[in-house]
Amino acid sequence: MTRLLIVGPQGSGKGTQGVRIAQAFGIPAISTGDVFRAAVAAGTELGEQVKAIIEAGDLVSDELTSAVVRDRLSHADAQGGFLLDGYPRNLTQVMHLEEFLEGRDESLDAVIELSVPRDESIARLSLRAQEQGRTDDTEEVIANRLAIYERETAPILGVYGTRGIVDAVDGVGSLDEITDRIVASLEARGLARPAAA
Ligand code: AMP
């Protein structure tokens, strides 16, 4: 049972690495950004609520986001562990998550901090904007999102750092190199991958 969180600025590659690590550990990767984008695309009530916020690069309210995550973590596939990507994103969300996990007698095993220099993040985001045409990847929105990261998300690493569960991993390199680095740091904590089927 492995419960993980991956944290990094937009453009750090945390989404891609999150999926790879979740696969390696046989757990679902739960990305709040993906959940919200899917809801917008499907035109659900949740999608209607968050569409304008996401397009401006602002954050959805803590209450709504935490409710969405609690719901997702209650699905059967998340009972044997999970990897969270993009949540918690500020100290209030850390509190919400902790309350929820404590109620299940659970806690996070490790927090992967993927670090990438600011220039590299911006270059990767601009490329993704061109390739995927994401409406939340304009230059102004990118700058807004990076500022929010520095101000609100970076402090959560302080909280988890005092618990000794943060693994800082260099996010520059090939996809395979970075995955190997993350797996090695998790294994060094005694978090075992399931035997290959
Ligand atoms: P992401 O793909 O993680 O960058 O998320 C895309 C957008 O979804 C963000 O810019 C926010 O508007 C929203 N979002 C994702 N996760 C959260 C969260 N934990 N709290 C609030 N808003 C979020």
mmCIF file with all atom_site columns, C-alpha atoms and ligand atoms in Angstrom:
data_model
loop_
_atom_site.group_PDB
_atom_site.id
_atom_site.type_symbol
_atom_site.label_atom_id
_atom_site.label_alt_id
_atom_site.label_comp_id
_atom_site.label_asym_id
_atom_site.label_entity_id
_atom_site.label_seq_id
_atom_site.pdbx_PDB_ins_code
_atom_site.Cartn_x
_atom_site.Cartn_y
_atom_site.Cartn_z
_atom_site.occupancy
_atom_site.B_iso_or_equiv
_atom_site.pdbx_formal_charge
_atom_site.auth_seq_id
_atom_site.auth_comp_id
_atom_site.auth_asym_id
_atom_site.auth_atom_id
_atom_site.pdbx_PDB_model_num
ATOM   1   C CA  . MET A 1 1   ? 0.000   0.000  0.000   1.00 0.00 ? 1   MET A CA  1
ATOM   2   C CA  . THR A 1 2   ? 1.690   3.121  -1.168  1.00 0.00 ? 2   THR A CA  1
ATOM   3   C CA  . ARG A 1 3   ? 0.280   6.609  -0.765  1.00 0.00 ? 3   ARG A CA  1
ATOM   4   C CA  . LEU A 1 4   ? 2.179   9.238  -2.651  1.00 0.00 ? 4   LEU A CA  1
ATOM   5   C CA  . LEU A 1 5   ? 1.992   12.900 -3.554  1.00 0.00 ? 5   LEU A CA  1
ATOM   6   C CA  . ILE A 1 6   ? 3.950   14.462 -6.399  1.00 0.00 ? 6   ILE A CA  1
ATOM   7   C CA  . VAL A 1 7   ? 4.605   18.207 -6.226  1.00 0.00 ? 7   VAL A CA  1
ATOM   8   C CA  . GLY A 1 8   ? 6.316   20.510 -8.695  1.00 0.00 ? 8   GLY A CA  1
ATOM   9   C CA  . PRO A 1 9   ? 5.748   23.728 -10.611 1.00 0.00 ? 9   PRO A CA  1
ATOM   10  C CA  . GLN A 1 10  ? 3.667   23.639 -13.777 1.00 0.00 ? 10  GLN A CA  1
ATOM   11  C CA  . GLY A 1 11  ? 5.936   22.403 -16.543 1.00 0.00 ? 11  GLY A CA  1
ATOM   12  C CA  . SER A 1 12  ? 8.005   20.242 -14.194 1.00 0.00 ? 12  SER A CA  1
ATOM   13  C CA  . GLY A 1 13  ? 6.657   17.092 -15.842 1.00 0.00 ? 13  GLY A CA  1
ATOM   14  C CA  . LYS A 1 14  ? 4.892   15.960 -12.678 1.00 0.00 ? 14  LYS A CA  1
ATOM   15  C CA  . GLY A 1 15  ? 1.820   14.779 -14.601 1.00 0.00 ? 15  GLY A CA  1
ATOM   16  C CA  . THR A 1 16  ? 3.863   12.518 -16.866 1.00 0.00 ? 16  THR A CA  1
ATOM   17  C CA  . GLN A 1 17  ? 6.069   11.229 -14.054 1.00 0.00 ? 17  GLN A CA  1
ATOM   18  C CA  . GLY A 1 18  ? 3.054   10.787 -11.780 1.00 0.00 ? 18  GLY A CA  1
ATOM   19  C CA  . VAL A 1 19  ? 1.443   8.412  -14.269 1.00 0.00 ? 19  VAL A CA  1
ATOM   20  C CA  . ARG A 1 20  ? 4.691   6.459  -14.694 1.00 0.00 ? 20  ARG A CA  1
ATOM   21  C CA  . ILE A 1 21  ? 5.290   6.130  -10.957 1.00 0.00 ? 21  ILE A CA  1
ATOM   22  C CA  . ALA A 1 22  ? 1.673   5.149  -10.297 1.00 0.00 ? 22  ALA A CA  1
ATOM   23  C CA  . GLN A 1 23  ? 2.005   2.433  -12.939 1.00 0.00 ? 23  GLN A CA  1
ATOM   24  C CA  . ALA A 1 24  ? 5.244   1.161  -11.412 1.00 0.00 ? 24  ALA A CA  1
ATOM   25  C CA  . PHE A 1 25  ? 3.599   0.920  -7.985  1.00 0.00 ? 25  PHE A CA  1
ATOM   26  C CA  . GLY A 1 26  ? 0.257   -0.421 -9.239  1.00 0.00 ? 26  GLY A CA  1
ATOM   27  C CA  . ILE A 1 27  ? -1.800  2.471  -7.863  1.00 0.00 ? 27  ILE A CA  1
ATOM   28  C CA  . PRO A 1 28  ? -4.098  5.021  -9.557  1.00 0.00 ? 28  PRO A CA  1
ATOM   29  C CA  . ALA A 1 29  ? -2.685  8.456  -10.460 1.00 0.00 ? 29  ALA A CA  1
ATOM   30  C CA  . ILE A 1 30  ? -5.225  11.050 -9.376  1.00 0.00 ? 30  ILE A CA  1
ATOM   31  C CA  . SER A 1 31  ? -4.718  14.463 -10.966 1.00 0.00 ? 31  SER A CA  1
ATOM   32  C CA  . THR A 1 32  ? -7.158  17.164 -9.881  1.00 0.00 ? 32  THR A CA  1
ATOM   33  C CA  . GLY A 1 33  ? -6.281  19.164 -13.015 1.00 0.00 ? 33  GLY A CA  1
ATOM   34  C CA  . ASP A 1 34  ? -7.298  16.175 -15.169 1.00 0.00 ? 34  ASP A CA  1
ATOM   35  C CA  . VAL A 1 35  ? -10.505 15.659 -13.179 1.00 0.00 ? 35  VAL A CA  1
ATOM   36  C CA  . PHE A 1 36  ? -11.458 19.330 -13.656 1.00 0.00 ? 36  PHE A CA  1
ATOM   37  C CA  . ARG A 1 37  ? -10.531 19.406 -17.358 1.00 0.00 ? 37  ARG A CA  1
ATOM   38  C CA  . ALA A 1 38  ? -12.543 16.232 -17.982 1.00 0.00 ? 38  ALA A CA  1
ATOM   39  C CA  . ALA A 1 39  ? -15.534 17.789 -16.208 1.00 0.00 ? 39  ALA A CA  1
ATOM   40  C CA  . VAL A 1 40  ? -15.254 20.933 -18.359 1.00 0.00 ? 40  VAL A CA  1
ATOM   41  C CA  . ALA A 1 41  ? -15.001 18.853 -21.542 1.00 0.00 ? 41  ALA A CA  1
ATOM   42  C CA  . ALA A 1 42  ? -18.016 16.756 -20.542 1.00 0.00 ? 42  ALA A CA  1
ATOM   43  C CA  . GLY A 1 43  ? -20.021 19.866 -19.608 1.00 0.00 ? 43  GLY A CA  1
ATOM   44  C CA  . THR A 1 44  ? -21.003 18.492 -16.204 1.00 0.00 ? 44  THR A CA  1
ATOM   45  C CA  . GLU A 1 45  ? -22.211 20.679 -13.338 1.00 0.00 ? 45  GLU A CA  1
ATOM   46  C CA  . LEU A 1 46  ? -18.699 20.572 -11.831 1.00 0.00 ? 46  LEU A CA  1
ATOM   47  C CA  . GLY A 1 47  ? -17.299 21.586 -15.220 1.00 0.00 ? 47  GLY A CA  1
ATOM   48  C CA  . GLU A 1 48  ? -19.606 24.600 -15.411 1.00 0.00 ? 48  GLU A CA  1
ATOM   49  C CA  . GLN A 1 49  ? -18.513 25.641 -11.921 1.00 0.00 ? 49  GLN A CA  1
ATOM   50  C CA  . VAL A 1 50  ? -14.778 25.542 -12.632 1.00 0.00 ? 50  VAL A CA  1
ATOM   51  C CA  . LYS A 1 51  ? -14.427 26.448 -16.327 1.00 0.00 ? 51  LYS A CA  1
ATOM   52  C CA  . ALA A 1 52  ? -13.699 30.189 -15.997 1.00 0.00 ? 52  ALA A CA  1
ATOM   53  C CA  . ILE A 1 53  ? -11.408 29.679 -13.004 1.00 0.00 ? 53  ILE A CA  1
ATOM   54  C CA  . ILE A 1 54  ? -9.249  27.132 -14.808 1.00 0.00 ? 54  ILE A CA  1
ATOM   55  C CA  . GLU A 1 55  ? -9.024  29.240 -17.930 1.00 0.00 ? 55  GLU A CA  1
ATOM   56  C CA  . ALA A 1 56  ? -7.689  32.173 -15.893 1.00 0.00 ? 56  ALA A CA  1
ATOM   57  C CA  . GLY A 1 57  ? -5.113  29.926 -14.210 1.00 0.00 ? 57  GLY A CA  1
ATOM   58  C CA  . ASP A 1 58  ? -6.654  30.669 -10.809 1.00 0.00 ? 58  ASP A CA  1
ATOM   59  C CA  . LEU A 1 59  ? -7.328  28.044 -8.161  1.00 0.00 ? 59  LEU A CA  1
ATOM   60  C CA  . VAL A 1 60  ? -10.686 26.336 -7.650  1.00 0.00 ? 60  VAL A CA  1
ATOM   61  C CA  . SER A 1 61  ? -12.016 26.779 -4.088  1.00 0.00 ? 61  SER A CA  1
ATOM   62  C CA  . ASP A 1 62  ? -10.488 24.572 -1.436  1.00 0.00 ? 62  ASP A CA  1
ATOM   63  C CA  . GLU A 1 63  ? -13.875 23.234 -0.351  1.00 0.00 ? 63  GLU A CA  1
ATOM   64  C CA  . LEU A 1 64  ? -14.889 22.141 -3.835  1.00 0.00 ? 64  LEU A CA  1
ATOM   65  C CA  . THR A 1 65  ? -11.471 20.692 -4.668  1.00 0.00 ? 65  THR A CA  1
ATOM   66  C CA  . SER A 1 66  ? -11.243 18.763 -1.402  1.00 0.00 ? 66  SER A CA  1
ATOM   67  C CA  . ALA A 1 67  ? -14.752 17.390 -1.881  1.00 0.00 ? 67  ALA A CA  1
ATOM   68  C CA  . VAL A 1 68  ? -13.818 16.175 -5.373  1.00 0.00 ? 68  VAL A CA  1
ATOM   69  C CA  . VAL A 1 69  ? -10.674 14.479 -4.022  1.00 0.00 ? 69  VAL A CA  1
ATOM   70  C CA  . ARG A 1 70  ? -12.477 12.851 -1.080  1.00 0.00 ? 70  ARG A CA  1
ATOM   71  C CA  . ASP A 1 71  ? -14.981 11.431 -3.519  1.00 0.00 ? 71  ASP A CA  1
ATOM   72  C CA  . ARG A 1 72  ? -12.240 10.119 -5.805  1.00 0.00 ? 72  ARG A CA  1
ATOM   73  C CA  . LEU A 1 73  ? -10.241 8.590  -2.932  1.00 0.00 ? 73  LEU A CA  1
ATOM   74  C CA  . SER A 1 74  ? -13.350 6.730  -1.829  1.00 0.00 ? 74  SER A CA  1
ATOM   75  C CA  . HIS A 1 75  ? -13.464 4.690  -5.046  1.00 0.00 ? 75  HIS A CA  1
ATOM   76  C CA  . ALA A 1 76  ? -12.453 1.054  -4.723  1.00 0.00 ? 76  ALA A CA  1
ATOM   77  C CA  . ASP A 1 77  ? -9.271  1.431  -6.789  1.00 0.00 ? 77  ASP A CA  1
ATOM   78  C CA  . ALA A 1 78  ? -7.802  3.945  -4.325  1.00 0.00 ? 78  ALA A CA  1
ATOM   79  C CA  . GLN A 1 79  ? -8.161  1.710  -1.266  1.00 0.00 ? 79  GLN A CA  1
ATOM   80  C CA  . GLY A 1 80  ? -4.844  0.003  -1.938  1.00 0.00 ? 80  GLY A CA  1
ATOM   81  C CA  . GLY A 1 81  ? -2.892  3.231  -2.328  1.00 0.00 ? 81  GLY A CA  1
ATOM   82  C CA  . PHE A 1 82  ? -2.800  6.196  -4.700  1.00 0.00 ? 82  PHE A CA  1
ATOM   83  C CA  . LEU A 1 83  ? -0.644  8.920  -6.158  1.00 0.00 ? 83  LEU A CA  1
ATOM   84  C CA  . LEU A 1 84  ? -1.991  12.457 -5.885  1.00 0.00 ? 84  LEU A CA  1
ATOM   85  C CA  . ASP A 1 85  ? -0.906  14.994 -8.493  1.00 0.00 ? 85  ASP A CA  1
ATOM   86  C CA  . GLY A 1 86  ? -1.864  18.646 -8.075  1.00 0.00 ? 86  GLY A CA  1
ATOM   87  C CA  . TYR A 1 87  ? -3.543  18.221 -4.677  1.00 0.00 ? 87  TYR A CA  1
ATOM   88  C CA  . PRO A 1 88  ? -3.031  19.410 -1.975  1.00 0.00 ? 88  PRO A CA  1
ATOM   89  C CA  . ARG A 1 89  ? -1.895  22.715 -3.439  1.00 0.00 ? 89  ARG A CA  1
ATOM   90  C CA  . ASN A 1 90  ? -1.971  24.957 -0.380  1.00 0.00 ? 90  ASN A CA  1
ATOM   91  C CA  . LEU A 1 91  ? -1.940  24.651 3.406   1.00 0.00 ? 91  LEU A CA  1
ATOM   92  C CA  . THR A 1 92  ? -5.730  24.567 3.759   1.00 0.00 ? 92  THR A CA  1
ATOM   93  C CA  . GLN A 1 93  ? -5.900  21.626 1.373   1.00 0.00 ? 93  GLN A CA  1
ATOM   94  C CA  . VAL A 1 94  ? -3.135  19.886 3.341   1.00 0.00 ? 94  VAL A CA  1
ATOM   95  C CA  . MET A 1 95  ? -5.371  20.202 6.412   1.00 0.00 ? 95  MET A CA  1
ATOM   96  C CA  . HIS A 1 96  ? -8.405  18.853 4.534   1.00 0.00 ? 96  HIS A CA  1
ATOM   97  C CA  . LEU A 1 97  ? -6.427  15.890 3.217   1.00 0.00 ? 97  LEU A CA  1
ATOM   98  C CA  . GLU A 1 98  ? -4.888  15.109 6.594   1.00 0.00 ? 98  GLU A CA  1
ATOM   99  C CA  . GLU A 1 99  ? -8.303  15.110 8.265   1.00 0.00 ? 99  GLU A CA  1
ATOM   100 C CA  . PHE A 1 100 ? -9.664  12.765 5.641   1.00 0.00 ? 100 PHE A CA  1
ATOM   101 C CA  . LEU A 1 101 ? -6.716  10.362 5.760   1.00 0.00 ? 101 LEU A CA  1
ATOM   102 C CA  . GLU A 1 102 ? -6.631  10.346 9.559   1.00 0.00 ? 102 GLU A CA  1
ATOM   103 C CA  . GLY A 1 103 ? -10.271 9.321  9.506   1.00 0.00 ? 103 GLY A CA  1
ATOM   104 C CA  . ARG A 1 104 ? -9.168  6.261  7.522   1.00 0.00 ? 104 ARG A CA  1
ATOM   105 C CA  . ASP A 1 105 ? -6.112  5.663  9.719   1.00 0.00 ? 105 ASP A CA  1
ATOM   106 C CA  . GLU A 1 106 ? -3.881  6.489  6.785   1.00 0.00 ? 106 GLU A CA  1
ATOM   107 C CA  . SER A 1 107 ? -1.096  8.936  5.998   1.00 0.00 ? 107 SER A CA  1
ATOM   108 C CA  . LEU A 1 108 ? 1.115   9.818  3.056   1.00 0.00 ? 108 LEU A CA  1
ATOM   109 C CA  . ASP A 1 109 ? 4.238   7.665  2.745   1.00 0.00 ? 109 ASP A CA  1
ATOM   110 C CA  . ALA A 1 110 ? 6.271   10.035 0.602   1.00 0.00 ? 110 ALA A CA  1
ATOM   111 C CA  . VAL A 1 111 ? 6.082   13.376 -1.171  1.00 0.00 ? 111 VAL A CA  1
ATOM   112 C CA  . ILE A 1 112 ? 8.056   13.616 -4.398  1.00 0.00 ? 112 ILE A CA  1
ATOM   113 C CA  . GLU A 1 113 ? 9.247   17.155 -5.054  1.00 0.00 ? 113 GLU A CA  1
ATOM   114 C CA  . LEU A 1 114 ? 10.172  17.479 -8.699  1.00 0.00 ? 114 LEU A CA  1
ATOM   115 C CA  . SER A 1 115 ? 12.443  20.469 -9.120  1.00 0.00 ? 115 SER A CA  1
ATOM   116 C CA  . VAL A 1 116 ? 12.976  22.233 -12.402 1.00 0.00 ? 116 VAL A CA  1
ATOM   117 C CA  . PRO A 1 117 ? 14.497  25.708 -12.947 1.00 0.00 ? 117 PRO A CA  1
ATOM   118 C CA  . ARG A 1 118 ? 11.939  28.427 -13.696 1.00 0.00 ? 118 ARG A CA  1
ATOM   119 C CA  . ASP A 1 119 ? 13.247  29.058 -17.245 1.00 0.00 ? 119 ASP A CA  1
ATOM   120 C CA  . GLU A 1 120 ? 12.948  25.395 -18.114 1.00 0.00 ? 120 GLU A CA  1
ATOM   121 C CA  . SER A 1 121 ? 9.357   25.245 -16.764 1.00 0.00 ? 121 SER A CA  1
ATOM   122 C CA  . ILE A 1 122 ? 8.353   28.261 -18.836 1.00 0.00 ? 122 ILE A CA  1
ATOM   123 C CA  . ALA A 1 123 ? 9.967   26.846 -21.988 1.00 0.00 ? 123 ALA A CA  1
ATOM   124 C CA  . ARG A 1 124 ? 8.184   23.494 -21.532 1.00 0.00 ? 124 ARG A CA  1
ATOM   125 C CA  . LEU A 1 125 ? 4.808   25.161 -20.874 1.00 0.00 ? 125 LEU A CA  1
ATOM   126 C CA  . SER A 1 126 ? 5.092   27.371 -23.939 1.00 0.00 ? 126 SER A CA  1
ATOM   127 C CA  . LEU A 1 127 ? 5.873   24.321 -26.070 1.00 0.00 ? 127 LEU A CA  1
ATOM   128 C CA  . ARG A 1 128 ? 2.898   22.436 -24.620 1.00 0.00 ? 128 ARG A CA  1
ATOM   129 C CA  . ALA A 1 129 ? 0.671   25.445 -25.334 1.00 0.00 ? 129 ALA A CA  1
ATOM   130 C CA  . GLN A 1 130 ? 1.672   25.310 -29.006 1.00 0.00 ? 130 GLN A CA  1
ATOM   131 C CA  . GLU A 1 131 ? 1.320   21.540 -29.255 1.00 0.00 ? 131 GLU A CA  1
ATOM   132 C CA  . GLN A 1 132 ? -1.929  21.050 -27.362 1.00 0.00 ? 132 GLN A CA  1
ATOM   133 C CA  . GLY A 1 133 ? -3.582  24.439 -27.677 1.00 0.00 ? 133 GLY A CA  1
ATOM   134 C CA  . ARG A 1 134 ? -4.424  24.470 -23.969 1.00 0.00 ? 134 ARG A CA  1
ATOM   135 C CA  . THR A 1 135 ? -6.367  27.637 -23.193 1.00 0.00 ? 135 THR A CA  1
ATOM   136 C CA  . ASP A 1 136 ? -4.668  27.893 -19.787 1.00 0.00 ? 136 ASP A CA  1
ATOM   137 C CA  . ASP A 1 137 ? -1.164  27.976 -21.249 1.00 0.00 ? 137 ASP A CA  1
ATOM   138 C CA  . THR A 1 138 ? -0.853  31.578 -22.489 1.00 0.00 ? 138 THR A CA  1
ATOM   139 C CA  . GLU A 1 139 ? 2.206   33.498 -21.297 1.00 0.00 ? 139 GLU A CA  1
ATOM   140 C CA  . GLU A 1 140 ? 0.245   35.571 -18.821 1.00 0.00 ? 140 GLU A CA  1
ATOM   141 C CA  . VAL A 1 141 ? -1.582  32.571 -17.389 1.00 0.00 ? 141 VAL A CA  1
ATOM   142 C CA  . ILE A 1 142 ? 1.686   30.639 -17.107 1.00 0.00 ? 142 ILE A CA  1
ATOM   143 C CA  . ALA A 1 143 ? 3.257   33.479 -15.110 1.00 0.00 ? 143 ALA A CA  1
ATOM   144 C CA  . ASN A 1 144 ? 0.177   33.597 -12.870 1.00 0.00 ? 144 ASN A CA  1
ATOM   145 C CA  . ARG A 1 145 ? 0.326   29.860 -12.226 1.00 0.00 ? 145 ARG A CA  1
ATOM   146 C CA  . LEU A 1 146 ? 4.044   29.912 -11.381 1.00 0.00 ? 146 LEU A CA  1
ATOM   147 C CA  . ALA A 1 147 ? 3.506   32.813 -8.969  1.00 0.00 ? 147 ALA A CA  1
ATOM   148 C CA  . ILE A 1 148 ? 0.688   30.906 -7.252  1.00 0.00 ? 148 ILE A CA  1
ATOM   149 C CA  . TYR A 1 149 ? 2.980   27.883 -6.988  1.00 0.00 ? 149 TYR A CA  1
ATOM   150 C CA  . GLU A 1 150 ? 5.730   29.864 -5.274  1.00 0.00 ? 150 GLU A CA  1
ATOM   151 C CA  . ARG A 1 151 ? 3.337   31.590 -2.921  1.00 0.00 ? 151 ARG A CA  1
ATOM   152 C CA  . GLU A 1 152 ? 0.893   28.829 -1.997  1.00 0.00 ? 152 GLU A CA  1
ATOM   153 C CA  . THR A 1 153 ? 2.193   25.428 -2.988  1.00 0.00 ? 153 THR A CA  1
ATOM   154 C CA  . ALA A 1 154 ? 5.883   25.598 -2.103  1.00 0.00 ? 154 ALA A CA  1
ATOM   155 C CA  . PRO A 1 155 ? 4.995   26.063 1.633   1.00 0.00 ? 155 PRO A CA  1
ATOM   156 C CA  . ILE A 1 156 ? 3.300   22.658 1.791   1.00 0.00 ? 156 ILE A CA  1
ATOM   157 C CA  . LEU A 1 157 ? 6.740   21.123 1.311   1.00 0.00 ? 157 LEU A CA  1
ATOM   158 C CA  . GLY A 1 158 ? 7.726   22.720 4.625   1.00 0.00 ? 158 GLY A CA  1
ATOM   159 C CA  . VAL A 1 159 ? 4.935   20.855 6.420   1.00 0.00 ? 159 VAL A CA  1
ATOM   160 C CA  . TYR A 1 160 ? 5.756   17.489 4.893   1.00 0.00 ? 160 TYR A CA  1
ATOM   161 C CA  . GLY A 1 161 ? 9.481   18.233 5.218   1.00 0.00 ? 161 GLY A CA  1
ATOM   162 C CA  . THR A 1 162 ? 9.233   18.404 9.002   1.00 0.00 ? 162 THR A CA  1
ATOM   163 C CA  . ARG A 1 163 ? 7.762   14.900 8.870   1.00 0.00 ? 163 ARG A CA  1
ATOM   164 C CA  . GLY A 1 164 ? 10.759  13.736 6.888   1.00 0.00 ? 164 GLY A CA  1
ATOM   165 C CA  . ILE A 1 165 ? 8.740   12.383 3.979   1.00 0.00 ? 165 ILE A CA  1
ATOM   166 C CA  . VAL A 1 166 ? 9.863   14.721 1.164   1.00 0.00 ? 166 VAL A CA  1
ATOM   167 C CA  . ASP A 1 167 ? 12.142  13.352 -1.567  1.00 0.00 ? 167 ASP A CA  1
ATOM   168 C CA  . ALA A 1 168 ? 13.557  16.149 -3.730  1.00 0.00 ? 168 ALA A CA  1
ATOM   169 C CA  . VAL A 1 169 ? 14.243  14.831 -7.210  1.00 0.00 ? 169 VAL A CA  1
ATOM   170 C CA  . ASP A 1 170 ? 16.013  16.656 -10.043 1.00 0.00 ? 170 ASP A CA  1
ATOM   171 C CA  . GLY A 1 171 ? 13.421  17.015 -12.824 1.00 0.00 ? 171 GLY A CA  1
ATOM   172 C CA  . VAL A 1 172 ? 15.862  17.761 -15.627 1.00 0.00 ? 172 VAL A CA  1
ATOM   173 C CA  . GLY A 1 173 ? 16.846  14.836 -17.851 1.00 0.00 ? 173 GLY A CA  1
ATOM   174 C CA  . SER A 1 174 ? 15.196  12.198 -20.021 1.00 0.00 ? 174 SER A CA  1
ATOM   175 C CA  . LEU A 1 175 ? 11.799  10.812 -18.964 1.00 0.00 ? 175 LEU A CA  1
ATOM   176 C CA  . ASP A 1 176 ? 13.369  7.447  -18.104 1.00 0.00 ? 176 ASP A CA  1
ATOM   177 C CA  . GLU A 1 177 ? 16.183  8.989  -16.092 1.00 0.00 ? 177 GLU A CA  1
ATOM   178 C CA  . ILE A 1 178 ? 13.764  10.996 -14.002 1.00 0.00 ? 178 ILE A CA  1
ATOM   179 C CA  . THR A 1 179 ? 11.441  8.005  -13.428 1.00 0.00 ? 179 THR A CA  1
ATOM   180 C CA  . ASP A 1 180 ? 14.457  5.942  -12.323 1.00 0.00 ? 180 ASP A CA  1
ATOM   181 C CA  . ARG A 1 181 ? 15.520  8.671  -9.895  1.00 0.00 ? 181 ARG A CA  1
ATOM   182 C CA  . ILE A 1 182 ? 12.059  8.816  -8.334  1.00 0.00 ? 182 ILE A CA  1
ATOM   183 C CA  . VAL A 1 183 ? 11.735  5.026  -8.070  1.00 0.00 ? 183 VAL A CA  1
ATOM   184 C CA  . ALA A 1 184 ? 15.206  4.815  -6.484  1.00 0.00 ? 184 ALA A CA  1
ATOM   185 C CA  . SER A 1 185 ? 14.333  7.456  -3.878  1.00 0.00 ? 185 SER A CA  1
ATOM   186 C CA  . LEU A 1 186 ? 11.054  5.700  -3.003  1.00 0.00 ? 186 LEU A CA  1
ATOM   187 C CA  . GLU A 1 187 ? 12.750  2.315  -2.771  1.00 0.00 ? 187 GLU A CA  1
ATOM   188 C CA  . ALA A 1 188 ? 15.377  3.846  -0.491  1.00 0.00 ? 188 ALA A CA  1
ATOM   189 C CA  . ARG A 1 189 ? 12.465  4.577  1.878   1.00 0.00 ? 189 ARG A CA  1
ATOM   190 C CA  . GLY A 1 190 ? 11.479  0.936  1.802   1.00 0.00 ? 190 GLY A CA  1
ATOM   191 C CA  . LEU A 1 191 ? 8.482   1.509  -0.473  1.00 0.00 ? 191 LEU A CA  1
ATOM   192 C CA  . ALA A 1 192 ? 8.397   -1.629 -2.567  1.00 0.00 ? 192 ALA A CA  1
ATOM   193 C CA  . ARG A 1 193 ? 6.982   -1.970 -6.047  1.00 0.00 ? 193 ARG A CA  1
ATOM   194 C CA  . PRO A 1 194 ? 4.713   -4.974 -6.590  1.00 0.00 ? 194 PRO A CA  1
ATOM   195 C CA  . ALA A 1 195 ? 6.470   -7.865 -8.354  1.00 0.00 ? 195 ALA A CA  1
ATOM   196 C CA  . ALA A 1 196 ? 6.089   -7.629 -12.138 1.00 0.00 ? 196 ALA A CA  1
ATOM   197 C CA  . ALA A 1 197 ? 3.105   -9.667 -13.314 1.00 0.00 ? 197 ALA A CA  1
HETATM 198 P P1  . AMP B 2 .   ? -3.034  21.401 -13.276 1.00 0.00 ? 1   AMP B P1  1
HETATM 199 O O1  . AMP B 2 .   ? -3.212  20.555 -14.469 1.00 0.00 ? 1   AMP B O1  1
HETATM 200 O O2  . AMP B 2 .   ? -2.644  20.595 -12.041 1.00 0.00 ? 1   AMP B O2  1
HETATM 201 O O3  . AMP B 2 .   ? -2.107  22.549 -13.491 1.00 0.00 ? 1   AMP B O3  1
HETATM 202 O O4  . AMP B 2 .   ? -4.466  22.026 -12.932 1.00 0.00 ? 1   AMP B O4  1
HETATM 203 C C1  . AMP B 2 .   ? -5.149  22.841 -13.845 1.00 0.00 ? 1   AMP B C1  1
HETATM 204 C C2  . AMP B 2 .   ? -6.061  23.806 -13.120 1.00 0.00 ? 1   AMP B C2  1
HETATM 205 O O5  . AMP B 2 .   ? -7.018  23.082 -12.327 1.00 0.00 ? 1   AMP B O5  1
HETATM 206 C C3  . AMP B 2 .   ? -5.370  24.734 -12.137 1.00 0.00 ? 1   AMP B C3  1
HETATM 207 O O6  . AMP B 2 .   ? -4.814  25.882 -12.736 1.00 0.00 ? 1   AMP B O6  1
HETATM 208 C C4  . AMP B 2 .   ? -6.525  25.083 -11.202 1.00 0.00 ? 1   AMP B C4  1
HETATM 209 O O7  . AMP B 2 .   ? -7.401  26.012 -11.779 1.00 0.00 ? 1   AMP B O7  1
HETATM 210 C C5  . AMP B 2 .   ? -7.270  23.765 -11.113 1.00 0.00 ? 1   AMP B C5  1
HETATM 211 N N1  . AMP B 2 .   ? -6.759  22.935 -9.998  1.00 0.00 ? 1   AMP B N1  1
HETATM 212 C C6  . AMP B 2 .   ? -6.095  21.751 -10.099 1.00 0.00 ? 1   AMP B C6  1
HETATM 213 N N2  . AMP B 2 .   ? -5.769  21.275 -8.891  1.00 0.00 ? 1   AMP B N2  1
HETATM 214 C C7  . AMP B 2 .   ? -6.236  22.179 -7.989  1.00 0.00 ? 1   AMP B C7  1
HETATM 215 C C8  . AMP B 2 .   ? -6.199  22.269 -6.578  1.00 0.00 ? 1   AMP B C8  1
HETATM 216 N N3  . AMP B 2 .   ? -5.601  21.337 -5.834  1.00 0.00 ? 1   AMP B N3  1
HETATM 217 N N4  . AMP B 2 .   ? -6.794  23.339 -5.997  1.00 0.00 ? 1   AMP B N4  1
HETATM 218 C C9  . AMP B 2 .   ? -7.399  24.287 -6.725  1.00 0.00 ? 1   AMP B C9  1
HETATM 219 N N5  . AMP B 2 .   ? -7.443  24.282 -8.058  1.00 0.00 ? 1   AMP B N5  1
HETATM 220 C C10 . AMP B 2 .   ? -6.875  23.242 -8.701  1.00 0.00 ? 1   AMP B C10 1
#
